[in-house]
PDB file of C-alpha atoms in Angstrom:
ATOM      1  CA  UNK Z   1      49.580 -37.175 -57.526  1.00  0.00           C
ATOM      2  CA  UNK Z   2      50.901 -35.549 -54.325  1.00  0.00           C
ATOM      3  CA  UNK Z   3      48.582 -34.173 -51.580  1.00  0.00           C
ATOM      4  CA  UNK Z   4      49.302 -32.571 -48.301  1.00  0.00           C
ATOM      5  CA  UNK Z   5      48.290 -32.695 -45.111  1.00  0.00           C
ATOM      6  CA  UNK Z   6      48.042 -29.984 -43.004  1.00  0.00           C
ATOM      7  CA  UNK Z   7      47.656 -30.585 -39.111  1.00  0.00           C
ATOM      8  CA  UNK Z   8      46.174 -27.327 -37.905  1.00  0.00           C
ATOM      9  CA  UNK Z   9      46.732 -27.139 -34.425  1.00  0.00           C
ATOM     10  CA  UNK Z  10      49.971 -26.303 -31.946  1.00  0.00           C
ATOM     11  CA  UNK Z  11      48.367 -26.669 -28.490  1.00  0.00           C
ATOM     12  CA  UNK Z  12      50.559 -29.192 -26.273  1.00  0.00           C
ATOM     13  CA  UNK Z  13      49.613 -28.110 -22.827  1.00  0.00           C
ATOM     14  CA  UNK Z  14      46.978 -29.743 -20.910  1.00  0.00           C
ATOM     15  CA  UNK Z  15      43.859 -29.849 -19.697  1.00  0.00           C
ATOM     16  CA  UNK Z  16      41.847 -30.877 -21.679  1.00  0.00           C
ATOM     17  CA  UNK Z  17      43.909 -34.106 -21.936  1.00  0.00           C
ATOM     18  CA  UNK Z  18      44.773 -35.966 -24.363  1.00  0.00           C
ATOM     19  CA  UNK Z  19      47.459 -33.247 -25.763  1.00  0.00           C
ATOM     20  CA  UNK Z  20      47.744 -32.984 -29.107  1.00  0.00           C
ATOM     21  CA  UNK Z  21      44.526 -34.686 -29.834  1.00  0.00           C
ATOM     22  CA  UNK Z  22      44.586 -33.605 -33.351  1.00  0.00           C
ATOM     23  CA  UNK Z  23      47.997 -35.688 -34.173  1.00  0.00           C
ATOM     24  CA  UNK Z  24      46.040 -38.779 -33.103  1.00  0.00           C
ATOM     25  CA  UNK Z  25      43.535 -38.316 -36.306  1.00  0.00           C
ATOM     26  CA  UNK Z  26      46.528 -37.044 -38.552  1.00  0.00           C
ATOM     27  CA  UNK Z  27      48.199 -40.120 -37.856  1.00  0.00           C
ATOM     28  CA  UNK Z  28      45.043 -42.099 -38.600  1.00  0.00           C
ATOM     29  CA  UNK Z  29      44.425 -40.167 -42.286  1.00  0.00           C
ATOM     30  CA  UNK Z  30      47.923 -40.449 -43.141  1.00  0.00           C
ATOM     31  CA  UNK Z  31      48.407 -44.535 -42.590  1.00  0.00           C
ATOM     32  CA  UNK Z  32      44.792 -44.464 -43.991  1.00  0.00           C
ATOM     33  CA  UNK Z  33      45.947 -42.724 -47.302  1.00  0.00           C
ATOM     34  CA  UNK Z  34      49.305 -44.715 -47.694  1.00  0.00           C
ATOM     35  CA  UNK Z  35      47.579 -48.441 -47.280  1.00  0.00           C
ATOM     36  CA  UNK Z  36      44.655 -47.552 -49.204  1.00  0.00           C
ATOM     37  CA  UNK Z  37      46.021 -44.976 -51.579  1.00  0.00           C
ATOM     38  CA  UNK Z  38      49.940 -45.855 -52.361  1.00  0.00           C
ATOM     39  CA  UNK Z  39      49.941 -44.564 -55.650  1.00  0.00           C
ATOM     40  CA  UNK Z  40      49.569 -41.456 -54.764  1.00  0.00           C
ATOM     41  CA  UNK Z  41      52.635 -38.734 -52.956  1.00  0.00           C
ATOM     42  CA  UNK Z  42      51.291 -38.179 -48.741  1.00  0.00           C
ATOM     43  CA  UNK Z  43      53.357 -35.820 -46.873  1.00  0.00           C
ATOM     44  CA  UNK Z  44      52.240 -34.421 -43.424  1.00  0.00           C
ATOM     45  CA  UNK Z  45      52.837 -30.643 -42.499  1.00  0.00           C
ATOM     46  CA  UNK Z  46      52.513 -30.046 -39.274  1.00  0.00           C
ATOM     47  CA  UNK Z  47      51.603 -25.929 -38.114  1.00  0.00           C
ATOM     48  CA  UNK Z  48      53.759 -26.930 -35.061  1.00  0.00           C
ATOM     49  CA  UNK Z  49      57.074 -27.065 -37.014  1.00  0.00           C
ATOM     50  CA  UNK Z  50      56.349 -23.311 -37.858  1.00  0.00           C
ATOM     51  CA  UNK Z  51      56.647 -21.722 -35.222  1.00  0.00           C
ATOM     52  CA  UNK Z  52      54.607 -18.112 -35.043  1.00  0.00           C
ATOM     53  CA  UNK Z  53      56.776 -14.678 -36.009  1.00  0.00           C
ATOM     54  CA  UNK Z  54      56.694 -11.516 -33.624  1.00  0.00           C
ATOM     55  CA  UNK Z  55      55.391  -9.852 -36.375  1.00  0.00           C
ATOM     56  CA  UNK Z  56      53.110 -11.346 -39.466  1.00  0.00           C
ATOM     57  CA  UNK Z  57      55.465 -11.191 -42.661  1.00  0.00           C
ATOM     58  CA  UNK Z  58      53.617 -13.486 -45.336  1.00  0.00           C
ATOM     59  CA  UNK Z  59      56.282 -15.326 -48.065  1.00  0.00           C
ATOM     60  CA  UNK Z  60      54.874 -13.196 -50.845  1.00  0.00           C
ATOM     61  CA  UNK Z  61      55.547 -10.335 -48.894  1.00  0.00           C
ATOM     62  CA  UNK Z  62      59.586 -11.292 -49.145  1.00  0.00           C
ATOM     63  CA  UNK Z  63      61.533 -10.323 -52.698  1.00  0.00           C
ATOM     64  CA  UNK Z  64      61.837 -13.661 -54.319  1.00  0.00           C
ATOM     65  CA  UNK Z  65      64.290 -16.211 -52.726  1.00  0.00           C
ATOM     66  CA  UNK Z  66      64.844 -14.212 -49.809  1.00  0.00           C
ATOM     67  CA  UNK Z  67      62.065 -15.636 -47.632  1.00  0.00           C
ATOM     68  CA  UNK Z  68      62.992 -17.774 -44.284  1.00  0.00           C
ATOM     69  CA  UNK Z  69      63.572 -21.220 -45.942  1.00  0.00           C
ATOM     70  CA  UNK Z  70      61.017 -22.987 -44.241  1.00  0.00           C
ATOM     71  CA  UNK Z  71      58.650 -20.475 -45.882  1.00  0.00           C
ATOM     72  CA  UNK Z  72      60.188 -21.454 -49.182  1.00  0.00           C
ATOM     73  CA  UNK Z  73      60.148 -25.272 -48.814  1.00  0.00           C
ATOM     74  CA  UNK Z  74      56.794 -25.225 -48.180  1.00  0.00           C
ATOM     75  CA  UNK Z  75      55.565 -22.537 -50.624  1.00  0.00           C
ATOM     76  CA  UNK Z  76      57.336 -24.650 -53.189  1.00  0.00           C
ATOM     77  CA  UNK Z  77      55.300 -28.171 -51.652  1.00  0.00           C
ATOM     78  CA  UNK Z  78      52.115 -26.228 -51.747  1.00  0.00           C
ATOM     79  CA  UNK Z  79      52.567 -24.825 -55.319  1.00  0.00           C
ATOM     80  CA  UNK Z  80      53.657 -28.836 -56.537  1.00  0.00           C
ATOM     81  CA  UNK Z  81      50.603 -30.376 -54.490  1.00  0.00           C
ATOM     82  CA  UNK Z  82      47.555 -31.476 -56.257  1.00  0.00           C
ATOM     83  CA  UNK Z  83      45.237 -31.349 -53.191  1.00  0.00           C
ATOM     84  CA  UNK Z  84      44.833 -30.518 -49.619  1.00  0.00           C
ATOM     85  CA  UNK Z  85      43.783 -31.978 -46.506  1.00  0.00           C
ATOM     86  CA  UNK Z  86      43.000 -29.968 -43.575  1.00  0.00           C
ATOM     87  CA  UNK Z  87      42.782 -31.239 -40.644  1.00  0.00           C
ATOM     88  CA  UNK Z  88      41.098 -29.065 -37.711  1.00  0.00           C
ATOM     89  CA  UNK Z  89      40.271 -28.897 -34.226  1.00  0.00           C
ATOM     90  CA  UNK Z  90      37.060 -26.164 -32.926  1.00  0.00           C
ATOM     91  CA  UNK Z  91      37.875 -23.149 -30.963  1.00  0.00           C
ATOM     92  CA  UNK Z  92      34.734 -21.441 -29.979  1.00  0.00           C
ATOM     93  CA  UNK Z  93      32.801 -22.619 -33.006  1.00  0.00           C
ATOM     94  CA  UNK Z  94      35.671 -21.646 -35.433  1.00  0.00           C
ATOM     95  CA  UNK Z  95      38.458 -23.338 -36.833  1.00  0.00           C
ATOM     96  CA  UNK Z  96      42.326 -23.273 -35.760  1.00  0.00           C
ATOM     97  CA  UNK Z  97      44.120 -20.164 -35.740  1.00  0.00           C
ATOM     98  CA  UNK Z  98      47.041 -21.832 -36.225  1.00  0.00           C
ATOM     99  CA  UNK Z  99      46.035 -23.320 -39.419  1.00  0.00           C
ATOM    100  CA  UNK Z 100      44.507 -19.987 -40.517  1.00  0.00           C
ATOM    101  CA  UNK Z 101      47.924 -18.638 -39.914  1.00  0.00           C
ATOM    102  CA  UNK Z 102      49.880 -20.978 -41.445  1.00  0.00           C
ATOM    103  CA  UNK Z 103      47.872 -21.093 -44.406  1.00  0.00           C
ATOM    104  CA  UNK Z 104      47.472 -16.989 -44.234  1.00  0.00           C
ATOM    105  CA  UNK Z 105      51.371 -16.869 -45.291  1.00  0.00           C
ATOM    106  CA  UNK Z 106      51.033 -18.093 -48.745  1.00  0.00           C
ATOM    107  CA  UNK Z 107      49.285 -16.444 -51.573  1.00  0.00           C
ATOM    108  CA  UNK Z 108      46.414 -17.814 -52.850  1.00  0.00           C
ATOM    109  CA  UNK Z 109      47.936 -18.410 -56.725  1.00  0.00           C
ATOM    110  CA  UNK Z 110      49.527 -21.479 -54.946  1.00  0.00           C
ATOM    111  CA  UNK Z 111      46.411 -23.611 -53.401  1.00  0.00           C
ATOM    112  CA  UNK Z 112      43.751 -22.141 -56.558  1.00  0.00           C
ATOM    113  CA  UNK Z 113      42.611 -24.833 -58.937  1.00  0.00           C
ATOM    114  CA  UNK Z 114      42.789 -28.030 -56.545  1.00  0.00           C
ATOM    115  CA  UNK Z 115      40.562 -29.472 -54.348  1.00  0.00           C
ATOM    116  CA  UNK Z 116      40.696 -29.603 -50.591  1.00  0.00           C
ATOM    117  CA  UNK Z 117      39.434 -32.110 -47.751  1.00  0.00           C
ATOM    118  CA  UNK Z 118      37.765 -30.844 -44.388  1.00  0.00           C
ATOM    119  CA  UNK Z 119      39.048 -33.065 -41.476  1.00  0.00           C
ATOM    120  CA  UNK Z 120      37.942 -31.918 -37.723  1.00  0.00           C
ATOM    121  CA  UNK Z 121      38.027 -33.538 -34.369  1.00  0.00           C
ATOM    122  CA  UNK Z 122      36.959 -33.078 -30.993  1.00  0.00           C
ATOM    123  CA  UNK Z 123      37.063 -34.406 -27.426  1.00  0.00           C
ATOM    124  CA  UNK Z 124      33.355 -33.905 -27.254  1.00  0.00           C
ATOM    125  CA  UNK Z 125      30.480 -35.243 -29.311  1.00  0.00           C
ATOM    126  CA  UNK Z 126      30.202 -32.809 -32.285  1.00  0.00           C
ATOM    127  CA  UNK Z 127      33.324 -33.788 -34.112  1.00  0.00           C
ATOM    128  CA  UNK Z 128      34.259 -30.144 -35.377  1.00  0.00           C
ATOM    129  CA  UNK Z 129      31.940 -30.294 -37.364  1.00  0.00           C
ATOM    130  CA  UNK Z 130      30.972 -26.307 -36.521  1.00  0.00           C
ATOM    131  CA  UNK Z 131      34.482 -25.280 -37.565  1.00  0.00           C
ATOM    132  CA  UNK Z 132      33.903 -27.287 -40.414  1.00  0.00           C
ATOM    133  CA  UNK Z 133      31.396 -24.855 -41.882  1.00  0.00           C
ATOM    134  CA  UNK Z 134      33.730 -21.897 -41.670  1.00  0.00           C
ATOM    135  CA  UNK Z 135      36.575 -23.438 -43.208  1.00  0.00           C
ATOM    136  CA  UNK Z 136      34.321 -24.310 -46.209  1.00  0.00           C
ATOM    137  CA  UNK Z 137      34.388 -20.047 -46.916  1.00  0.00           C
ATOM    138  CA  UNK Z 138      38.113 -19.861 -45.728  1.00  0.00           C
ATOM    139  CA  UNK Z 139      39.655 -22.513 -48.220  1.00  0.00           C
ATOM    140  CA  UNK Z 140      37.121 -21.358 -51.245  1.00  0.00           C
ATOM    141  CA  UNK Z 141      38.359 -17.878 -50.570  1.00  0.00           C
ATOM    142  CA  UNK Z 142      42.104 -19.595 -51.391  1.00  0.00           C
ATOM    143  CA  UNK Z 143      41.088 -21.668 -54.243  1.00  0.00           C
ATOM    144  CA  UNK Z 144      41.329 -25.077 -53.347  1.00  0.00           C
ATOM    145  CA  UNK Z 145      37.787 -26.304 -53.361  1.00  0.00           C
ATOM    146  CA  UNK Z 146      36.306 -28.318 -50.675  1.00  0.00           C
ATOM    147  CA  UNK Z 147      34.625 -31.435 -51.451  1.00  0.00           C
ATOM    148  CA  UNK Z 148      31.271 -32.029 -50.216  1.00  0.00           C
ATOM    149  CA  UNK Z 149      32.059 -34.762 -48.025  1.00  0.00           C
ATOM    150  CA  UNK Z 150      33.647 -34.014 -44.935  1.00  0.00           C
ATOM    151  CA  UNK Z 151      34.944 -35.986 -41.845  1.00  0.00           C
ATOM    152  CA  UNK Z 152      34.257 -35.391 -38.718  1.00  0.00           C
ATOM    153  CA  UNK Z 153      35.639 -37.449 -35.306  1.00  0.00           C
ATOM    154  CA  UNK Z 154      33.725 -36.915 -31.918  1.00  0.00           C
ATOM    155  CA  UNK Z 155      35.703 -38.003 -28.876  1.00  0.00           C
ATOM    156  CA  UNK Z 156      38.475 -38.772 -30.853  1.00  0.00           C
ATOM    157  CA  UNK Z 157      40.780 -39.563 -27.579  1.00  0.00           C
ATOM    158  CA  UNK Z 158      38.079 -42.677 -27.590  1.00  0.00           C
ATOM    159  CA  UNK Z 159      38.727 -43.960 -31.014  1.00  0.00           C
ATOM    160  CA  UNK Z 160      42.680 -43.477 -31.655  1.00  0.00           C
ATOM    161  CA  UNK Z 161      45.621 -44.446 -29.724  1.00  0.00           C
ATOM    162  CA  UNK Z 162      48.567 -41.921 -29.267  1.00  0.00           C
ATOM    163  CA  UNK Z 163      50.121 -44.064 -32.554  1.00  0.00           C
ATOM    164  CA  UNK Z 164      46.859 -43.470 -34.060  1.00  0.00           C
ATOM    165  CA  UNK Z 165      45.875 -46.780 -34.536  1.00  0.00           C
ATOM    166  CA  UNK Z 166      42.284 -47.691 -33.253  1.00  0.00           C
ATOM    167  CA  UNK Z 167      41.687 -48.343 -29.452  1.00  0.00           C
ATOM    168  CA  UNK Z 168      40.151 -51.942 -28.477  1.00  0.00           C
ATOM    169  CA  UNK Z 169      36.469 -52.072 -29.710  1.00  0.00           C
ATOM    170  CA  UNK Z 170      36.937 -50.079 -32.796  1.00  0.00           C
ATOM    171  CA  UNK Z 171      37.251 -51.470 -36.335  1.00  0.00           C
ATOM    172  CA  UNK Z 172      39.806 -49.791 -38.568  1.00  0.00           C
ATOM    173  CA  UNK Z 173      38.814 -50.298 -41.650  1.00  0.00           C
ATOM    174  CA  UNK Z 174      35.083 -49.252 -40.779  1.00  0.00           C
ATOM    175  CA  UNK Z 175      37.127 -45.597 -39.545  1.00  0.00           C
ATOM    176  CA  UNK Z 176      39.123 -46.161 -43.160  1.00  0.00           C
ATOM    177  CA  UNK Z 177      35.541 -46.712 -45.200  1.00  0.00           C
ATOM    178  CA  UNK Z 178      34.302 -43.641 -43.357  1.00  0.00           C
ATOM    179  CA  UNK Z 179      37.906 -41.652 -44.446  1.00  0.00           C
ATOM    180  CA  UNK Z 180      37.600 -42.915 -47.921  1.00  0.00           C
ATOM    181  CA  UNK Z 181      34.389 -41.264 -49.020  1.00  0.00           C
ATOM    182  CA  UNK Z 182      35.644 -38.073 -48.748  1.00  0.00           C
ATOM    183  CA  UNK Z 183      39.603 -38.644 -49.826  1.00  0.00           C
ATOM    184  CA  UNK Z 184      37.826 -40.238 -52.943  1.00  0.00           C
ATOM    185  CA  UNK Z 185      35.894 -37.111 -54.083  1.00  0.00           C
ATOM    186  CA  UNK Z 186      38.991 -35.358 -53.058  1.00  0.00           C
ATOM    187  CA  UNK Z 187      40.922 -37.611 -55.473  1.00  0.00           C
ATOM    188  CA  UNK Z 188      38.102 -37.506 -58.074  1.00  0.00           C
ATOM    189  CA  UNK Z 189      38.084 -33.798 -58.434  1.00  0.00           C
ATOM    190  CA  UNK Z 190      42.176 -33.920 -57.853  1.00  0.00           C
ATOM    191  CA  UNK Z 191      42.909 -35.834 -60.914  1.00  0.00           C
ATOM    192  CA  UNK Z 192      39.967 -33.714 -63.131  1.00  0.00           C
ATOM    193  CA  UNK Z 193      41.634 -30.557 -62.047  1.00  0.00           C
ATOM    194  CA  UNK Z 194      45.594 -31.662 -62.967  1.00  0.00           C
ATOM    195  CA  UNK Z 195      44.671 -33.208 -66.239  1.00  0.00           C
ATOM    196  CA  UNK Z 196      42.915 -29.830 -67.553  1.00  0.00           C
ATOM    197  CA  UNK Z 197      45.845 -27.436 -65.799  1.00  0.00           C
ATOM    198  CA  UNK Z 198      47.718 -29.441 -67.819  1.00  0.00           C
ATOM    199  CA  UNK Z 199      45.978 -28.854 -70.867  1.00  0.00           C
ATOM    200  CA  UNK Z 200      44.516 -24.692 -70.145  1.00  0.00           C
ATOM    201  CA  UNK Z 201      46.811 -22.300 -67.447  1.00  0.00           C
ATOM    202  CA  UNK Z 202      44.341 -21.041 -65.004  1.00  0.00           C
ATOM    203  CA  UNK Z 203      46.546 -18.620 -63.896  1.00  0.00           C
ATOM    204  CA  UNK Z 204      46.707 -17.487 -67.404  1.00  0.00           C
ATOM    205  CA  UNK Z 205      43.219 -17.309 -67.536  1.00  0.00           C
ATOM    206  CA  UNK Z 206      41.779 -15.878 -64.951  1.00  0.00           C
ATOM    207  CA  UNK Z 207      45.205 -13.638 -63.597  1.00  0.00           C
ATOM    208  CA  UNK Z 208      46.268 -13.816 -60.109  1.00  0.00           C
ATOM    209  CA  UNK Z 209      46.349 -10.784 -57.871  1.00  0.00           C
ATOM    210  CA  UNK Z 210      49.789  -9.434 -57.112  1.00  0.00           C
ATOM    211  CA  UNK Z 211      49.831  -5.649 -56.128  1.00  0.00           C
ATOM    212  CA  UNK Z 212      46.627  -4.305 -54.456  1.00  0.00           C
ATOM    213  CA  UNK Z 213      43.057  -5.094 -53.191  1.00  0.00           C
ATOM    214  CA  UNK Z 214      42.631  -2.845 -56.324  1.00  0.00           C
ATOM    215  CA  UNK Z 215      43.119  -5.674 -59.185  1.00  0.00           C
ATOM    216  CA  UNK Z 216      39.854  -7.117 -58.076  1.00  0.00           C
ATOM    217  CA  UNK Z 217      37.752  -3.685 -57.932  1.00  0.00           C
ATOM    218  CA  UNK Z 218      34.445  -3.690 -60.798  1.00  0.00           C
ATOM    219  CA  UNK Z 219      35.360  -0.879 -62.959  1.00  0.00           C
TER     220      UNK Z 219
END
């Protein structure tokens, strides 16, 4: 199966310090998911390689092909994937707006019907784990599930190295037990959800919303 994941966050300036905290624990989930999970398709997108239009056009708002073609490379790797990881940091008790806005540009026909990981980080000692609880309503609203288990990584400038490998003191593969709890209901619920799209259409089931707020009005 192939899964994505998504590192939500394009601050690079300091303070706080570390920078880029949140490419530290990416780095860490991705090595974690190839050693322990090589069967399976990883690929990283980073909200930093998209960088923010003046003005908010989403890629469904485009006539089809004519979208920027970063918009269509990825609509086209989000509409293959069979689950999500999101990886977070908190701003004021929410999640990223980056990762809200990169997600935002894609309609939710292409996430619905797979399941999604929560992943958030912080240089103090609550891991996240308040943005967590929003993005549980944000990524249900788009379709792809969240699995009960979540991980969350207080002081995370303590734990990883810049490579994100662990620092002195800290056992990997305890941080890779912890990871795999929740990438294993991920990949439970992954693999449950491909082999019935394969056999029913969802989208031919329950029909997606393409025209107005309208299509989803009670009669």
């Amino acid at each position: 199966m192939k899964f994505l994941v998504f590192l939500g966050t394009v601050r690079d300036s300091t303070p706080p310090r570390p920078a880029r905290l949140g490419a530290r624990v990416s780095d860490a989930l991705v090595t974690c998911l190839q050693r322990r999970y090589g069967e399976h398709d990883v690929e990283l997108v980073d909200a930093m390689d998209f960088s923010p239009s003046p003005v908010f056009k989403p890629h469904f708002a485009y006539p089809e092909g004519k979208a920027p073609s970063a918009l269509n490379q990825l609509a086209e790797k989000i509409e293959a994937a069979d689950g999500f990881v999101m990886i977070s940091p908190e701003y004021n008790h929410s999640m990223s707006p980056a990762l809200a806005n990169l997600l935002n540009h894609f309609g939710s026909s292409l996430y619905s019907y797979k399941p999604s990981a929560i992943v958030t980080y912080s240089a103090g000692q609550w891991g996240g784990m308040r943005a967590a609880v929003g993005m549980r309503t944000f990524l249900s609203e788009l379709g792809c599930l969240p699995v009960s288990a979540m991980i969350h990584v207080p002081k995370a400038q303590d734990i990883f190295e810049a490579d994100g490998s662990v620092k002195a003191g800290e056992k990997q593969e305890a941080w890779f037990d912890y990871f795999g709890r929740t990438i294993n209901q991920m990949i439970w619920w992954a693999q449950a959800a491909k082999e019935h799209r394969d056999q029913v259409n969802p989208h031919q089931l329950v029909k997606d919303f393409k025209r107005n707020p309208s299509q989803r009005n009670a009669p």
